[in-house]
Short mmCIF file of C-alpha atoms in Angstrom, two decimals:
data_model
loop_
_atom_site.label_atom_id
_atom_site.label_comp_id
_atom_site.label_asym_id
_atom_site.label_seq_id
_atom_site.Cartn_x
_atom_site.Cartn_y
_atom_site.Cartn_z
CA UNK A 851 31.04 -13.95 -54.48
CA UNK A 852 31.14 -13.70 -58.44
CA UNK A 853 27.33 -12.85 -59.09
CA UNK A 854 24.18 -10.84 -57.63
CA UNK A 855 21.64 -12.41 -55.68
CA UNK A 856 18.01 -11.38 -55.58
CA UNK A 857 16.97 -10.68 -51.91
CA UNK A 858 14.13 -9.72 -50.09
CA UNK A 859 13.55 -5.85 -49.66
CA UNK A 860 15.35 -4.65 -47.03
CA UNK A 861 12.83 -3.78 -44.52
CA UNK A 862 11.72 -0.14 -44.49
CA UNK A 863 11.62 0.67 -40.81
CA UNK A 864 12.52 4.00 -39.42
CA UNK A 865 12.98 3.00 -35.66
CA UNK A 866 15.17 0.42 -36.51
CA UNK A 867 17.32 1.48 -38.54
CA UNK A 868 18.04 4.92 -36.20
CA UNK A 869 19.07 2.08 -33.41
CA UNK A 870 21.30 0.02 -36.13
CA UNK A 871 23.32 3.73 -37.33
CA UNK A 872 23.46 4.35 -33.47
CA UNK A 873 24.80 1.21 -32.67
CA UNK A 874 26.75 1.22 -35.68
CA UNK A 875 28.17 4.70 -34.58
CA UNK A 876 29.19 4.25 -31.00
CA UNK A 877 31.06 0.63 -32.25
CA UNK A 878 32.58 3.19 -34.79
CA UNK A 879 33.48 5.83 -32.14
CA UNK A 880 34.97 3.00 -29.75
CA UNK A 881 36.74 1.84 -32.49
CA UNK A 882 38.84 4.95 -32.74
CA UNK A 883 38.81 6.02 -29.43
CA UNK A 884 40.89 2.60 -28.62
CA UNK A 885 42.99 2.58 -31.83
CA UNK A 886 44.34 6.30 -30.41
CA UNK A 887 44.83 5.22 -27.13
CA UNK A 888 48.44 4.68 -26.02
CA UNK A 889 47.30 1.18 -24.53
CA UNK A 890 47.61 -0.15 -28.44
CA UNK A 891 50.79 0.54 -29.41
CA UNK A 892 52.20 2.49 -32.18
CA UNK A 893 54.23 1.64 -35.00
CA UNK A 894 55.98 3.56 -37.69
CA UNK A 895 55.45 0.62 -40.06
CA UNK A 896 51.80 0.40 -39.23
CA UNK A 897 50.18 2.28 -42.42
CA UNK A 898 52.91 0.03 -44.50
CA UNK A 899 50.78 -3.22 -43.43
CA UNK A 900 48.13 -4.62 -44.90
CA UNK A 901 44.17 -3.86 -43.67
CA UNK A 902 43.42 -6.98 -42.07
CA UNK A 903 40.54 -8.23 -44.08
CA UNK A 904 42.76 -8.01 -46.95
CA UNK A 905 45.31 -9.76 -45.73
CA UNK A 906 43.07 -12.84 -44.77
CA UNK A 907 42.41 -13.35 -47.97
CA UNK A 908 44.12 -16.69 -48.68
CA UNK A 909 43.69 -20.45 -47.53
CA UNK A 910 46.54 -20.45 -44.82
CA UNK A 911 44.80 -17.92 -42.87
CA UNK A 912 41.23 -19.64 -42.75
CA UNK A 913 40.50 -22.47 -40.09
CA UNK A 914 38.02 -24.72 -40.23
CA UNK A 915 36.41 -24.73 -36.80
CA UNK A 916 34.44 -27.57 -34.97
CA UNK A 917 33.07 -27.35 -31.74
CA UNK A 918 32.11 -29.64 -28.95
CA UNK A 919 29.02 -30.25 -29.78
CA UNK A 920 29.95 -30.35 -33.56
CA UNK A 921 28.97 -27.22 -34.80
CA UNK A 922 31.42 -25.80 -37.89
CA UNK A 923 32.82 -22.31 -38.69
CA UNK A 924 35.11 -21.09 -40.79
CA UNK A 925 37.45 -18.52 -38.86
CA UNK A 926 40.21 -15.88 -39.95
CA UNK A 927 42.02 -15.25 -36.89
CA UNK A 928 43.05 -11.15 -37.01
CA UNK A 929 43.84 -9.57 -33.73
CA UNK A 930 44.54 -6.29 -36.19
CA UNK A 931 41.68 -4.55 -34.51
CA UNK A 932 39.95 -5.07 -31.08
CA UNK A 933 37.03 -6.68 -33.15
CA UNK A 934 34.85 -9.76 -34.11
CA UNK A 935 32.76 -9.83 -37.04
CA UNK A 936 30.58 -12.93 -37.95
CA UNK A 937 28.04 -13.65 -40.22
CA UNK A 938 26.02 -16.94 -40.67
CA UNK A 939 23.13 -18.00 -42.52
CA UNK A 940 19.79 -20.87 -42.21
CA UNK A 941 19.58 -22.55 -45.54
CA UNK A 942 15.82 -22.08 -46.51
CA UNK A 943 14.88 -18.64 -46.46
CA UNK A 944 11.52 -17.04 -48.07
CA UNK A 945 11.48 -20.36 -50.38
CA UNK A 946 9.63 -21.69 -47.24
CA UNK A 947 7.13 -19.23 -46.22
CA UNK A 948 4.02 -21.78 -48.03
CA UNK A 949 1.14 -20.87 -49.89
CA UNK A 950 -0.26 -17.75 -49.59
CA UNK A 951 1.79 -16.81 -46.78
CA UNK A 952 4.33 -14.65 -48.94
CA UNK A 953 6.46 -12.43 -46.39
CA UNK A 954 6.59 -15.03 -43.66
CA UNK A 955 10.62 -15.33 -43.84
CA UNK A 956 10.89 -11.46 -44.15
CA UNK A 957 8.79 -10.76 -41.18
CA UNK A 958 10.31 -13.40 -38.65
CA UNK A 959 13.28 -12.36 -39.59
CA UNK A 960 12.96 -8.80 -38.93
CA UNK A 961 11.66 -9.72 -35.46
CA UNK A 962 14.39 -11.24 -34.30
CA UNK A 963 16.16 -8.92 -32.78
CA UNK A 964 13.02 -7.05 -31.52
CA UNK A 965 12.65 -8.45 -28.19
CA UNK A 966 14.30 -11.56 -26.49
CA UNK A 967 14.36 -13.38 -23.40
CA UNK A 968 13.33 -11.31 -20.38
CA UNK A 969 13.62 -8.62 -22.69
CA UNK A 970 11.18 -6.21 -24.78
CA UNK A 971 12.26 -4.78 -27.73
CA UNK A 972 13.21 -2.02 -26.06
CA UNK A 973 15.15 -2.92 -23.17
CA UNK A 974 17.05 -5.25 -25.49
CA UNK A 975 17.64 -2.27 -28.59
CA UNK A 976 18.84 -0.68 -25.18
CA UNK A 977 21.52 -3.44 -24.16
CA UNK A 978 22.46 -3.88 -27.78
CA UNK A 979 23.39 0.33 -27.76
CA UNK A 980 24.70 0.41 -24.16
CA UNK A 981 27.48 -1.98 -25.89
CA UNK A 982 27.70 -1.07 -29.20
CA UNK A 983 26.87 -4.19 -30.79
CA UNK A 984 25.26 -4.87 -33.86
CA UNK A 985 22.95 -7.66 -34.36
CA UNK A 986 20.91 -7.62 -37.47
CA UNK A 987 18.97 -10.79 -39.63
CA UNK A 988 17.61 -10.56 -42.68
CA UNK A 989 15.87 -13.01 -45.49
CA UNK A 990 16.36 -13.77 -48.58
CA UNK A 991 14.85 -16.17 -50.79
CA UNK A 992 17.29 -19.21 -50.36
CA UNK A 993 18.67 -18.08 -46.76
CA UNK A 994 17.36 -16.24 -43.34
CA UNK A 995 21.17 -14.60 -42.27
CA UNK A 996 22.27 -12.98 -39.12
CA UNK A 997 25.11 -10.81 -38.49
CA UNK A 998 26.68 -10.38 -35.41
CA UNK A 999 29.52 -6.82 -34.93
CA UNK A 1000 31.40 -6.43 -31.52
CA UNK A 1001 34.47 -4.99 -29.66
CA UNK A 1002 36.28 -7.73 -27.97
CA UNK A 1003 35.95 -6.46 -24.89
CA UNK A 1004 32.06 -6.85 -25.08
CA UNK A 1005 31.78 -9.84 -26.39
CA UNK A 1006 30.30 -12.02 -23.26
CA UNK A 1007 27.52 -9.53 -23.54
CA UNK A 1008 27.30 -9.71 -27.66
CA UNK A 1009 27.24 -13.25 -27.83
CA UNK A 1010 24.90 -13.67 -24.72
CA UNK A 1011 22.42 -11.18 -26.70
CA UNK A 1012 22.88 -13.54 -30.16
CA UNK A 1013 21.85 -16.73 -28.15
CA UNK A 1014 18.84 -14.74 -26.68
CA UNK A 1015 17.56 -13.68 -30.33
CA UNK A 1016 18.46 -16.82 -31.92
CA UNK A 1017 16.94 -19.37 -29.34
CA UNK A 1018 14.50 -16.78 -27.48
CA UNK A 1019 12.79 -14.10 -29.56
CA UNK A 1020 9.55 -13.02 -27.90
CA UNK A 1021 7.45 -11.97 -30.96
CA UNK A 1022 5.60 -9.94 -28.25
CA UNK A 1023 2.23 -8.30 -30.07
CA UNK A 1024 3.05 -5.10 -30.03
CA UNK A 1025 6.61 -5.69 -31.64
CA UNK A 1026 4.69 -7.47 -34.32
CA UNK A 1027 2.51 -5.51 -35.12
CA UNK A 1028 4.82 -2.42 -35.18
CA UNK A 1029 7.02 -4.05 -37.53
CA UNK A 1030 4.59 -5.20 -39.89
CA UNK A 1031 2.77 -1.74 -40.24
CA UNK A 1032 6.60 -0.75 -41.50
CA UNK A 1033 6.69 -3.89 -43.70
CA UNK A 1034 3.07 -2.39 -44.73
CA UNK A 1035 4.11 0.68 -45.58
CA UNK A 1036 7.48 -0.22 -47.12
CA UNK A 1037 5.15 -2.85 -49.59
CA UNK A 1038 2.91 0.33 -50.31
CA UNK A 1039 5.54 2.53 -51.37
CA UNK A 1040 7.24 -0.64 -53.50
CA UNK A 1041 3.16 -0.95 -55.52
CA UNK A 1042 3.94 2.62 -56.94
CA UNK A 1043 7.72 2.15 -57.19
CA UNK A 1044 8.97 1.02 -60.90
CA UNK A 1045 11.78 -0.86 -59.88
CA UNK A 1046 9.76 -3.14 -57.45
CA UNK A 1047 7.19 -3.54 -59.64
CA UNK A 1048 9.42 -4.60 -62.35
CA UNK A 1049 11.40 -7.08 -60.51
CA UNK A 1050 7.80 -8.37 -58.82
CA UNK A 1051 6.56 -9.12 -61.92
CA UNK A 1052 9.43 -10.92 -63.62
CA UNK A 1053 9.63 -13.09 -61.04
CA UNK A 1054 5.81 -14.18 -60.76
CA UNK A 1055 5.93 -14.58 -64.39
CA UNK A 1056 9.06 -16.43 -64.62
CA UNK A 1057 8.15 -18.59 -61.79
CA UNK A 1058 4.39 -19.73 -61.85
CA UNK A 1059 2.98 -22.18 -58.82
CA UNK A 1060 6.63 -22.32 -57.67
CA UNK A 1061 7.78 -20.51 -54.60
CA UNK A 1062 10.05 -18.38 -56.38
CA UNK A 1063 7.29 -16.31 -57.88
CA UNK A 1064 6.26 -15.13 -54.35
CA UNK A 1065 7.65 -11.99 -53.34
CA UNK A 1066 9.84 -12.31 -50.32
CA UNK A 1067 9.20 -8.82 -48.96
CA UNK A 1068 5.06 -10.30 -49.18
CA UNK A 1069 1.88 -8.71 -50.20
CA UNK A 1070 -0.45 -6.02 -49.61
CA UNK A 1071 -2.57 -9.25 -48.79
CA UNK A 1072 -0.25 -11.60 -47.65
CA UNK A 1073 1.03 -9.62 -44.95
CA UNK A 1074 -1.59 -8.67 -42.60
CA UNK A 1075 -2.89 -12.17 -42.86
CA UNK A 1076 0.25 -13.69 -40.60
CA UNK A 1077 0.00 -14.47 -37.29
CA UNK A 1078 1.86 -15.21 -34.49
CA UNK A 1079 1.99 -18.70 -34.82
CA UNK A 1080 3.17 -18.58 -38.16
CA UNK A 1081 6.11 -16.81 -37.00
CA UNK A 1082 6.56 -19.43 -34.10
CA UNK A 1083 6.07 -22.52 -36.57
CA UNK A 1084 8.57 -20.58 -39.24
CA UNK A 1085 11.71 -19.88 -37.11
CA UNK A 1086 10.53 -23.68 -35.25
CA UNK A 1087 11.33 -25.46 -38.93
CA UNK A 1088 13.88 -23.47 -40.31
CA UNK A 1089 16.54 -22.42 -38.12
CA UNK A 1090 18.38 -25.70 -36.89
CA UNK A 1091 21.91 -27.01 -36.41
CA UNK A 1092 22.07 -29.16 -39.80
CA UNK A 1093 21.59 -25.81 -42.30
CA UNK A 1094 23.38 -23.33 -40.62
CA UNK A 1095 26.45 -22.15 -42.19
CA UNK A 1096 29.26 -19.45 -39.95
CA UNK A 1097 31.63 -17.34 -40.82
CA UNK A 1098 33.98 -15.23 -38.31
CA UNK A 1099 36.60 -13.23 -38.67
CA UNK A 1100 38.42 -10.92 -35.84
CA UNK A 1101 39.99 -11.23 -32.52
CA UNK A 1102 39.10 -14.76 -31.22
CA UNK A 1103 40.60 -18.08 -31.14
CA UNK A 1104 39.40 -21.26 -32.54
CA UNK A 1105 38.70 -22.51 -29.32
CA UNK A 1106 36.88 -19.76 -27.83
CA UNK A 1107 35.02 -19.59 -31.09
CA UNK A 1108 34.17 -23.40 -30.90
CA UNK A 1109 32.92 -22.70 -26.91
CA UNK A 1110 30.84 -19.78 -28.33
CA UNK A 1111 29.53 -21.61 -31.47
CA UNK A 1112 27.58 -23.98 -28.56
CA UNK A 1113 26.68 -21.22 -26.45
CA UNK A 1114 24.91 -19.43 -29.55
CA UNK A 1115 23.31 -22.39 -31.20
CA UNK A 1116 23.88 -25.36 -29.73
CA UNK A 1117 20.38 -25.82 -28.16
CA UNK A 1118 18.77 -25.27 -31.61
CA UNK A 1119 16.94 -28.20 -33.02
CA UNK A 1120 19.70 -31.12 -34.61
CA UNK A 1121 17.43 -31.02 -38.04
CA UNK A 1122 15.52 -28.38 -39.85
CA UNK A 1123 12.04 -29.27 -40.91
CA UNK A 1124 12.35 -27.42 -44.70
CA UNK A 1125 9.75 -28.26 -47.35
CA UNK A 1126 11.37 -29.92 -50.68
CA UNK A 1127 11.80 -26.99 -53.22
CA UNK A 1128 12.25 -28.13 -56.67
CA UNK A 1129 14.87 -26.92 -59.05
CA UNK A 1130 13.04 -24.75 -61.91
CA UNK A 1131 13.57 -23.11 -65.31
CA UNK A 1132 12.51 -19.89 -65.64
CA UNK A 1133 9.46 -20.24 -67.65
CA UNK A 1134 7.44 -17.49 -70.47
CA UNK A 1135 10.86 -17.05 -72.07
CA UNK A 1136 10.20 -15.10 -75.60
CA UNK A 1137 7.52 -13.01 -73.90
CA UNK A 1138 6.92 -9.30 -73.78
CA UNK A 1139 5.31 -7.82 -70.48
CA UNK A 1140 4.31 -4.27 -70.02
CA UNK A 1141 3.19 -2.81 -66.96
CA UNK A 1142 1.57 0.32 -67.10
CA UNK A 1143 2.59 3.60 -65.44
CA UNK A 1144 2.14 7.21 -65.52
CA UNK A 1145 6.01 7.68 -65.34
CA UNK A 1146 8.66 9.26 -67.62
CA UNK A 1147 10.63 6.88 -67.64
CA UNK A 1148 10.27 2.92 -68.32
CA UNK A 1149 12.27 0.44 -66.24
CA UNK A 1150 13.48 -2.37 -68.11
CA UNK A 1151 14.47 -5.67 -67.09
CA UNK A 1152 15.18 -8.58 -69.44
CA UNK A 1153 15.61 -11.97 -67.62
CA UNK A 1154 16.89 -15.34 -69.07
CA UNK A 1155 18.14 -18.75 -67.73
CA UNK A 1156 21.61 -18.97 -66.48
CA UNK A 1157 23.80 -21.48 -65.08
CA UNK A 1158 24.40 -22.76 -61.30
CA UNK A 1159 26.61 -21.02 -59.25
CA UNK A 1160 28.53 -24.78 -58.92
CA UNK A 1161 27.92 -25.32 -62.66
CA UNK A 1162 31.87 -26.15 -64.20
CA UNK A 1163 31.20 -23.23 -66.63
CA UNK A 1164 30.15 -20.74 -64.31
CA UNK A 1165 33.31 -19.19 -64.69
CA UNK A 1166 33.39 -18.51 -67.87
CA UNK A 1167 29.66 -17.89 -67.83
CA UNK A 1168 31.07 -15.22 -65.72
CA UNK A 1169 33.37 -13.82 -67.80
CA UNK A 1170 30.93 -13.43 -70.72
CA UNK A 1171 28.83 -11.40 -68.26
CA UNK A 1172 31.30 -9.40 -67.51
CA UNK A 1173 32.48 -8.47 -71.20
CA UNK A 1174 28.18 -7.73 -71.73
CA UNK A 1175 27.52 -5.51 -69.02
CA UNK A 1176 29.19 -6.85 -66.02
CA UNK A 1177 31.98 -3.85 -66.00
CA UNK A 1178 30.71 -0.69 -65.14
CA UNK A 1179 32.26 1.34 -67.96
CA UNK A 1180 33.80 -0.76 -70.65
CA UNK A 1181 31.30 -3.55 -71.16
CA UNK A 1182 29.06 -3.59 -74.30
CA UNK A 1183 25.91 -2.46 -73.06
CA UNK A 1184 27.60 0.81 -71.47
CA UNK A 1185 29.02 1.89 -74.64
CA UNK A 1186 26.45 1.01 -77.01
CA UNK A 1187 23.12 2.22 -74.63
CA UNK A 1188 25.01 4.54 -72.72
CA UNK A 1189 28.10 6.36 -74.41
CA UNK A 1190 26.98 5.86 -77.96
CA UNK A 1191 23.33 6.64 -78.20
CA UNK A 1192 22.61 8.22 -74.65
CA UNK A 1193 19.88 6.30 -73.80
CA UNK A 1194 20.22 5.29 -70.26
CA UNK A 1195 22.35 6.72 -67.09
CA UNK A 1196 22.68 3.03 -65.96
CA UNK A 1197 22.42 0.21 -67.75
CA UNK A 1198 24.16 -3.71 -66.81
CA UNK A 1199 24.10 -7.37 -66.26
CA UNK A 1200 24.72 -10.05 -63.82
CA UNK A 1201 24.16 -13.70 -63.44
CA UNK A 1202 22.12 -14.51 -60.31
CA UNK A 1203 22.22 -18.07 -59.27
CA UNK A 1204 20.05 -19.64 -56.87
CA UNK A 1205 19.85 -22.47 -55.15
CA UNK A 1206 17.47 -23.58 -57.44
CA UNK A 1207 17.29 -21.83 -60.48
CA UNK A 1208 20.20 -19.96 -62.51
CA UNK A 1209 19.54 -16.68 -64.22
CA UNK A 1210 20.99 -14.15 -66.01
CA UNK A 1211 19.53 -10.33 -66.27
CA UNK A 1212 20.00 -7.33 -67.66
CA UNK A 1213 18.35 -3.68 -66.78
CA UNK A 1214 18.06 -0.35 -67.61
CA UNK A 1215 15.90 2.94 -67.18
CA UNK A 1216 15.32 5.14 -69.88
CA UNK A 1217 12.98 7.57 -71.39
CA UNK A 1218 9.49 6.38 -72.36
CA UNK A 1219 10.32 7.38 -76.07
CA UNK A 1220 13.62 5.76 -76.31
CA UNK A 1221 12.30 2.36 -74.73
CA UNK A 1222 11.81 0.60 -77.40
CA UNK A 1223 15.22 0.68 -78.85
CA UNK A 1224 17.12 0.39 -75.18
CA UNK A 1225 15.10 -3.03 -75.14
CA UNK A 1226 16.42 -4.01 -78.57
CA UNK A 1227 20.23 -2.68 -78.06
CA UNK A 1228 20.11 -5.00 -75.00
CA UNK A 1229 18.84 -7.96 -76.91
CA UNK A 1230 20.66 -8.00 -79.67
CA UNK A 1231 23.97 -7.69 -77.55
CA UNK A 1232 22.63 -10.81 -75.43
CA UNK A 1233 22.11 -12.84 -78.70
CA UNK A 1234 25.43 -11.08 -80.47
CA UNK A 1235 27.87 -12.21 -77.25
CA UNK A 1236 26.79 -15.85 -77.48
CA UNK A 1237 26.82 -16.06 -81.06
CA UNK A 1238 30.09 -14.53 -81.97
CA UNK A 1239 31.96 -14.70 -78.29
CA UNK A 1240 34.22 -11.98 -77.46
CA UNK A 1241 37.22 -10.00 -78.93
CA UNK A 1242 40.69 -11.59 -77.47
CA UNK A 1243 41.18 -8.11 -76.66
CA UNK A 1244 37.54 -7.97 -74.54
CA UNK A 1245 39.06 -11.58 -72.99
CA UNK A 1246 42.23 -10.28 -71.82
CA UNK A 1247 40.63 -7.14 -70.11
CA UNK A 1248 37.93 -9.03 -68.82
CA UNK A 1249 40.51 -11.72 -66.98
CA UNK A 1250 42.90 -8.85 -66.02
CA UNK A 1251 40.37 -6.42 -64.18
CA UNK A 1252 38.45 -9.53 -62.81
CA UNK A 1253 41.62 -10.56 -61.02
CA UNK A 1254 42.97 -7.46 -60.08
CA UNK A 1255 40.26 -6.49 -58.82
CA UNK A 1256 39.10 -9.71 -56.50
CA UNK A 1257 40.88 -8.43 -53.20
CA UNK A 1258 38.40 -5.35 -52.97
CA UNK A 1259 36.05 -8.14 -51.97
CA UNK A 1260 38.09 -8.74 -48.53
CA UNK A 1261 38.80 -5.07 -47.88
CA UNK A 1262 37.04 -5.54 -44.05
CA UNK A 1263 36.11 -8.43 -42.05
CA UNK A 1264 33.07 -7.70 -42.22
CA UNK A 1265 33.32 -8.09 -46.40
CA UNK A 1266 35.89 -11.28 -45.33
CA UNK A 1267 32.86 -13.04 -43.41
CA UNK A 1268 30.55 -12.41 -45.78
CA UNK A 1269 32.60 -13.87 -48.49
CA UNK A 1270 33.18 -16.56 -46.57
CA UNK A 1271 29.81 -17.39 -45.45
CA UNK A 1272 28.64 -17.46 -49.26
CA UNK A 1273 32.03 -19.68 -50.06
CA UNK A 1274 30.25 -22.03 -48.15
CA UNK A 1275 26.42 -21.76 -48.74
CA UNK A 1276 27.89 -22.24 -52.97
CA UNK A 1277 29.92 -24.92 -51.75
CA UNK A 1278 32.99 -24.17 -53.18
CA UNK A 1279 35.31 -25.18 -51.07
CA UNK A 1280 37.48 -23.42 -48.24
CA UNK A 1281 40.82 -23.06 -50.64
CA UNK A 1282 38.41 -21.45 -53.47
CA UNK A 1283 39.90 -17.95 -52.55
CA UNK A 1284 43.24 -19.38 -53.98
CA UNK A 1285 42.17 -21.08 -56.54
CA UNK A 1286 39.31 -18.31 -58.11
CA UNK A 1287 42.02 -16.32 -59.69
CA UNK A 1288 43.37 -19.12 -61.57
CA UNK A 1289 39.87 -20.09 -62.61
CA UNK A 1290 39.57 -16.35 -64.06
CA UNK A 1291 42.97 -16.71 -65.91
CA UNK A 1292 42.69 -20.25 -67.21
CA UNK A 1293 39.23 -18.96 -69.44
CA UNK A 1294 40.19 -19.51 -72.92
CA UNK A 1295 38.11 -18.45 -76.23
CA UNK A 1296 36.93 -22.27 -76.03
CA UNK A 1297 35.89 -22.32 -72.67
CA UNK A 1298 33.37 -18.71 -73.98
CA UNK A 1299 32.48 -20.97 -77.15
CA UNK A 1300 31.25 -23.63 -74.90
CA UNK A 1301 29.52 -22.40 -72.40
CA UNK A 1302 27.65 -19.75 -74.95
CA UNK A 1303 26.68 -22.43 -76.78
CA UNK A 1304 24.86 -24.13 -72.77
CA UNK A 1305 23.26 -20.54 -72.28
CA UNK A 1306 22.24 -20.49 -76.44
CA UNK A 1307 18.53 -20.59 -75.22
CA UNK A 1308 19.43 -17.03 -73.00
CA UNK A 1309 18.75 -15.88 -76.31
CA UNK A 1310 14.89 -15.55 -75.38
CA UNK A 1311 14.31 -13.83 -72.52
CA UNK A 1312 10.94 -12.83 -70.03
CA UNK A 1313 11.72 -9.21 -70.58
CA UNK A 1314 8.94 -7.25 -67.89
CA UNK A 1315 8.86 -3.31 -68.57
CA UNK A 1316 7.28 -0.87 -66.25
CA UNK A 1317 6.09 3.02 -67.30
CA UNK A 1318 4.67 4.51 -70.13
CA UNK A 1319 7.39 2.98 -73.19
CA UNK A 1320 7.30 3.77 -76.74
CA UNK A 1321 8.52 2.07 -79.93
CA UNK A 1322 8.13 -1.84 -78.76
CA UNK A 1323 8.13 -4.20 -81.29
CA UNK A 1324 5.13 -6.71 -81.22
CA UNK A 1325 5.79 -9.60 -79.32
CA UNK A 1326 4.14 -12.56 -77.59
CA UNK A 1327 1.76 -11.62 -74.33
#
């Protein structure tokens, strides 16, 4: 999709992810034993065609798929390469792990996989390797999401091990525990990192008594207080029929994928039990937040509200982003903070719309000494861009290299299912891969004036900094 989302920290465990680059690897290895193999035949056209991810990048090629029991999936038929990607998602995500149970959605999620069925955690790692298939889930705020990677010829065994994890996970003890003494030490390592602690803080202070000021990843606190039952009663409410959302792409049929679809989650619950979240403005806009640490250098981030991602200017929301410090090396902020004055290696923006709250950010690291003005470069451009607008110049680059540049978002299925599972969870529409380049062209200088003048209040921002910074000018705590 068109903007960053904030997502829970991936989580930091050794074990598995030397059994996800080992899975990863023999699916790899099979992958080109079978595309050399003089059972798939070659062409001398065959580098002259398109990847197939790429090529399923329009409408025509996407079906909408409904199965018996009335299950839907959106499906790019490719028989390319002897493989099936798919990627779905539960609508609630870490939004619903409660009070003082921060973490919840991270942890059930990373024990999905560990353990299912008649199976430990081993002896199913074990079947997942012996067919070199890749299961993973993961949790963000807004969403718990599963993947599922697989040759065709394993499939009955890869979708067999999906319905195991999805309706089955054993959250034995000892996986449990083992994974939350990595979450543990992952959330240790984060309470000394400056990134984490920066992006922590924003949100708790941007997001006061709501659940987005929780951290998904959890607590030092939170974590070690969860129990078993809270992992039953999480994946009980949230993972249902009604909120699921699938995208597949790869060498199956609609109706195979419609028989499969029932066979994976078709004994889930009909209706998720999800507590009401509330839409929310970010609040403590105007304020000034230092952290500090015995670093050299300060991480900045300066936060703001933004629009929806199924707001009508979004788009050109968008596009102003882009021409701020949305492009990695033409947008203002590169040029002033990093080629002019050499403040920062990195330094950008990008909206990041939730389901319940839109924001915009913008981040940097730089030396302690030169914090002060990095923080003031970036603020001035935020208020400058919505002010004034952009060059016609900045406005035809910006369209040009956003279109051009859309297909690299399809370059393989696996990037194809992703983009078309979040298609979906934004509600956009299954033709909105046609019809987003047009979008991006149509943005004239009025559509900028307008919807800078509907972000105008982005002009005060939360900004958090973390490290030792120098030169601030005095604002409100």
């Amino acid at each position: 999709m068109s903007a960053m989302r904030f997502l829970a920290p991936a989580l930091p465990a050794s074990e598995r992810s030397r059994r996800t680059l080992l899975r990863t690897g023999a699916l790899f290895c099979m992958m080109v034993t079978m595309a050399l193999s003089p059972m798939t035949p070659a062409r001398a056209d065959d580098k002259t065609q398109p990847a197939p991810a790429a090529s399923a990048a329009n409408t025509s090629r996407i079906t909408e798929v409904v199965s018996p029991g009335g299950i839907k999936a959106w499906l790019v038929h490719d028989t390319t390469l002897p493989l099936i990607a798919m990627e779905f998602a539960f609508r609630g995500g870490a939004s619903q792990d409660g009070p003082g149970k921060a973490g919840l959605a991270n942890l059930t999620a990373s024990l999905l996989d560990e353990g299912a069925g008649e199976m430990n955690a081993a002896a199913f790692q074990q079947a997942l390797a012996d067919s070199a298939v890749d299961i993973s889930f993961d949790a963000s705020r807004d969403e718990t999401r599963g993947s599922l990677r697989t040759l065709t010829e394993n499939k009955d065994k890869a979708f067999d091990l999906l319905r195991l994890a999805v309706n089955d996970p054993r959250f034995d003890a000892e996986a449990v525990e083992r994974i939350r003494a990595a979450i543990m030490a992952g959330l240790r390592r984060a309470s000394t990192d400056p990134n984490s602690i920066a992006s922590r803080r924003w949100f708790e202070l941007a997001f006061p008594n709501h659940p987005y000021g929780q951290p998904g990843s959890g607590t030092l606190e939170s974590v070690p207080a969860l129990t078993r039952d809270d992992i039953v009663d999480f994946a009980r409410r949230t993972m249902a029929r009604d909120n699921l959302h699938v995208a597949v792409v790869g060498d199956i049929t609609a109706e195979e994928l419609g028989k499969r679809l029932d066979e994976v989650f078709g004994k889930l619950p009909e209706k998720a039990q999800l507590a009401p979240v509330a839409d929310v403005k970010p609040q403590n806009l105007g304020r000034q937040d230092v952290v500090a640490l015995d670093v050299p250098q300060s991480v900045v981030i300066i936060g703001t509200e933004g629009l929806s991602r199924n707001d009508p200017d979004f788009i050109p929301a968008f596009v102003i982003d882009h021409i701020l410090g949305g492009s990695a090396f033409s947008s203002r902020l590169f040029k002033e903070v990093r080629e002019e004055r050499g403040l920062a290696y990195s330094v950008y923006s990008h909206l990041a719309p939730m389901d319940h709250a839109g924001l915009w950010f913008a981040s940097t690291a730089t030396k302690n000494e030169s914090a002060g003005e990095a923080t003031r470069l970036i603020s001035d451009n935020f208020r400058r861009i919505l002010a004034e607008g952009p060059t016609e110049e900045e406005l035809k680059e910006a369209r040009s290299y956003l279109t051009g540049s859309y297909a690299l978002r399809f370059d393989t299925s696996s990037k194809v299912a992703g983009q078309l599972l979040q298609i979906q969870l934004d509600d956009l529409g299954i033709d909105y891969i046609d019809r987003r380049n047009a979008l991006v062209d149509a943005v004239t200088g009025e559509d900028i004036k307008r919807a800078a003048a509907r972000l105008s209040g982005a002009k005060d921002a939360l900004v958090v900094i973390v490290g030792k910074p120098e030169g601030l000018e005095a604002q409100k705590q």
